Amino acid sequence: MKPIWLIPTAVAFSLFLIASSMKSGWLYLVSSVMFALVIADSVYARHSTRSLSLKRECPDEVYEGEDFEVELEIRNKSRIPAFLLQIQDEQFLFQPSKKPHGIWRKIHQTFFSAREELAREERRRKRWEQDIFIEKIGGRAELKTSYNLRAPKRGVYPNARICLQSNGILGTSASSFVESIPSEITVFPKPYPLSYFPCGQFESATYSESFESARRGYSQDYYGVREYVHGDSLKSIHWKSTAKRGKLIVKEYQQEISPLSYILLLLAAPFWGDEIENSLEDGLRATASILKYFSHVGRKTGLLFFENKKLEMVEGEVGNLLRVLASYTELEESTKMGELASAFDFPEKLLPGSQVVLITNLEPEDISSFVGEAAPTLSPILVEVLEESYAPSFDSTTMGAGESLGAISEKLDGLYIVTHNQGIETCLNAPSNITGR
Amino acid sequence: MLERAIQYYRQINKNPPIEESISFRFAVLLTVLIGIGAAIFYGEIAAWIAIPVMLGVIGGSIFSYVKRGKSHLVLKSAISILLIVAFVFFLSELGENLTDLRYPLIRLLLWLLALHSFDLPSRRDLNLSLISASILIAFAGSLSISTNFLWVLIAFFVSGFISLYLGNRSGARLKNDVSIGFAGPRRKLWTGAFALTLATIIPLSIILFMAMPRIPGMGAGHLPYSQERKMPTRFEGFIRNPGYGELPDEFPREPLPFNPDAYFGFNRFLDLRVRGKLPDEIVMKVRSERPYYWRALAFDEFLGNGWAISEKEYEEISSNNLPLSLSYPNEPPRYGFKRSIQTFFIEEELPNTIFGAYLIRDVFFPTQILKFNSMMNVLSPIPLDPGLVYTVVSETSYATEEAMRRVKGFYPKEIKERFCQLPADMSPAVGELAENITRGLSNDYDKVQALSDYLQKNYTYDLDCPPQGKDENTVEFFLFKAKRGYCEHFATALAVLCRTIDIPARVVTGYATGQYNPLTGYYEVNAQDAHAWVEVYFPFLSWVEFDPTPGWSDPYTLREKDNTWAGFTLASKIGGALRHLIPDSVIRSFQSATSAVSKTLSVIGSSLAETFTQYWHIAAGALGAIALAVVTLMFVKRKKKRATGHRLESRLDNRGKAIAIFEDFIDYMKRHGFTLNPSMTPLEYTAKIDETLGMNLGKKVAEIFNKLRYSKKIPNENELQELESQIQLIKSGIPKGRKA
């Protein structure tokens, strides 16, 4: 907030000094009125920003870059009407403030606000943020409004940050109040349409079923267990597991499963790029694109990723998998490839013949051991999101990582190289022809 | 990096958005015009400036609106050139007149406003115009000496508030993507905002105005005086009082006929035989950082029934440059003074005596010639006409009581001879009285103070005092016969009493301080403030003013009078204004009622005090006994209350739990559509639940609750558990999804 009260206060104070010097009563009066103006406006601005209650409704899930409608209900709890209010919906104010603190923060806000202004303008231009102006809300009255927001970046946004601002009635003061409304919204990574993506060899349900029996043991007639969800029959409860885990576990039967493709995410924190455009986000967008494609062709998909240095596996509806992508956090910095390899025992956990799509932004050398292990049984496909393509000096014709990729490409069933300049859609629709030969 | 820096630079320096709101523009124009009008009217700006400025501002504002979206390089260049021209004029004006900077500055500001009006594309520019308008109104306020200026201020602030509101609204609208009108009662939008603003700002302004400290000024400031008058270059040193015409050279044998339009003390004689009352009208307004007595004339020769100025010749001072600095040859040494500036605004025709706090040193007066004598009676060649403004710089005495006590009798011979003069036929009784009053006092200050106190305590101030014989000695008449009189009698008595004990003293006339008006900041001096007091000489401290009239303070103590807080003065001013609205009979009744109440209270108080003095031991014992009884009673009550509290608390412990459980149950059921009507008993309520849900559990709950709630027996844990389990059963019986 700009300290707009400074000018009238300075004028009032100057008049007070002149009045003292000249002993002019009228100047004292003019000065008093101006001081009163600033005080009344400050009190009023503060009161009106804190007397409103807000209710906000918006869809639970959206995709990056997608517009969605927000409904806002504003109620004035006070008997005093509120005039000239500005409301900023800052649900997607994800960038952490880099401003200094304390007194320096105030100085920064006052005199060096250009950067913040620019960022705000940018956010407003991209419709990540919306400003609403309300002329008047009567005492105890309420009003409803709706507006469109555009989701900027995947993630789970648990609270909507609503900033209420008022410059008072006469604009000689400024007060703002930030209210955090519980209004969770999950933004999925943006998927791109794919015309074709390899789905693996085993697409026959019969084969899969027979294989399941072999893998899980002939004496059992179910495939595995999972957590109870509303609507499951009580007969399917697996009591041993329930007792062991302390929550309801149900048996999953053979007829539920079909051949699986696994997507393994090995995405580390990016070095280049910005908050939205970087190799990690591109990796997630590529994953979302492939998930969507698999869903479209009826291929069941599992998502494999490391969390706290342990391999986690999620299967199920594409929506669930996208939700995982929305909240995906990068590989821990200290994670070593050796540790990951030991945690990742492919053949034991996966159906033989299943396809693994490895999506990574790591260096090709770092992932060669994975590829080496997985190649004989899992026909891996590698989607390499080239981190270096975000570097300012990146040259798409030479592509530094090309040589390393060539060395492992022989072991792969397919290789896709995603670069920033070409875009995800183009790169995933055309496999790379880099070879080691 | 460079690109980012350029981006920031552009952001900081980007053009503000064009202001589209015509209502905002109109309100700003109106506010600016009020400011300009006030400055022109109160600053008496010449028509050749006023008319083009007014027309320029109106025309320029219209032009700015019509051409708001276009860039005007040629126009801006022309404005810049004209601004330079205006500035050159300003500098040349400064060269001509450096005594009051306000006028050249305001003329410059008026030209700037007129030129700036042609280039008002954005809200920022319009806000700048508002600030300029507030400077103009401040300028007008600094010149206004009338309370009528309040109406101008009200108009200005009303228009200014509307401008600010519209500007704020326009700015907020411009900045936001979604704009919503209003919700709530369908009243005119700005009326509500305006009413709310006024309801807050008016009382707050009054409180601030009253609380704002009026610190003594820095003393600099401008020194205004009237200009552009045709003034004589020579004049005779005579006092001309328009109400008394030409007076004879000698003191008249017959009393002067009283003229209610003029004070008889502003003559070459002070005739103490004159009787009459002056009218209630403001004669002048004075701007001064501290209150003083506004002295006009001093009289040195006591004639028995009047005073005269023995000095016939006046010194003349003339200069082409102001101020005219007054310095009489062979002035006695003087220590302990401060410079003080006072500006006088004459409202009624007054004699040609220059008023000012003693001792006037510099005078900013429209004539370039003045005359003055050794007593610093300053005369102007013209009478002081209404509208005349002049400023004096005085060296006012800051002698402390301690200093006055310390200096002892080293009076210059000529002063002692001149200011201890008394008529030969003066009664020795006067001197004896003075001796009696001052017996045992060792210094002159204490003696003067004792004489002054004696007069104040033993004589009555009365404007209707009886007439004296035309040759009768006024002091003897006043002291021993009438024992009442008005200020001239008190002042004369003190001066003569001082003279009898060889303390040099003289009588002075002028005006008392007057009523301070906190709105204008001026002392409003009434014709009835015409006054006479005494100046007593103290070696090294020179003349110090004393006022023996009952109800008045010694002028040298006025400097301590606190005008810092305007609140009390304002309240008294409002009271004074209201007084005119209330009939005299009501006021008299009120006064007599308050007087009766105060007298009664005083009688009761004094009789109580008397009784207490006589029977203090009984009274003290009785009071002690009462106090002891009260304390004991309080102690017993408190103990009883605590004991009862403890018992209740222990007894209600489980009962309270039962009530809480049942209340929770009611809340829960309310969420599922079973609201408890206030008139329902628990049994009726649970019967309703049973009926709706088709069960027979509610009745049981109500029965248990009634038993726990109302029986004498304190519920035990098992009974509470039973209540809870029954409630649980009802809860489980509610169909899923049932909601209120």
Coordinates of N, CA and C in Angstrom, one line a residue, chain B residues 80-90:
Chain B
S80 N 5.1 26.5 -20.5 CA 6.4 26.6 -19.9 C 7.0 28.0 -20.0
I81 N 6.8 28.6 -21.2 CA 7.4 30.0 -21.4 C 6.6 31.0 -20.5
L82 N 5.3 30.8 -20.5 CA 4.5 31.7 -19.7 C 4.8 31.6 -18.2
L83 N 5.1 30.4 -17.8 CA 5.4 30.1 -16.4 C 6.7 30.9 -16.1
I84 N 7.6 30.8 -17.0 CA 8.9 31.6 -16.8 C 8.6 33.1 -16.6
V85 N 7.7 33.5 -17.5 CA 7.4 35.0 -17.5 C 6.8 35.3 -16.1
A86 N 5.8 34.5 -15.7 CA 5.2 34.7 -14.3 C 6.2 34.7 -13.2
F87 N 7.2 33.8 -13.4 CA 8.3 33.7 -12.3 C 9.1 35.0 -12.3
V88 N 9.4 35.5 -13.5 CA 10.2 36.7 -13.6 C 9.5 37.9 -12.9
F89 N 8.1 38.0 -13.2 CA 7.3 39.0 -12.6 C 7.4 38.8 -11.1
F90 N 7.3 37.6 -10.6 CA 7.4 37.3 -9.2 C 8.7 37.8 -8.6

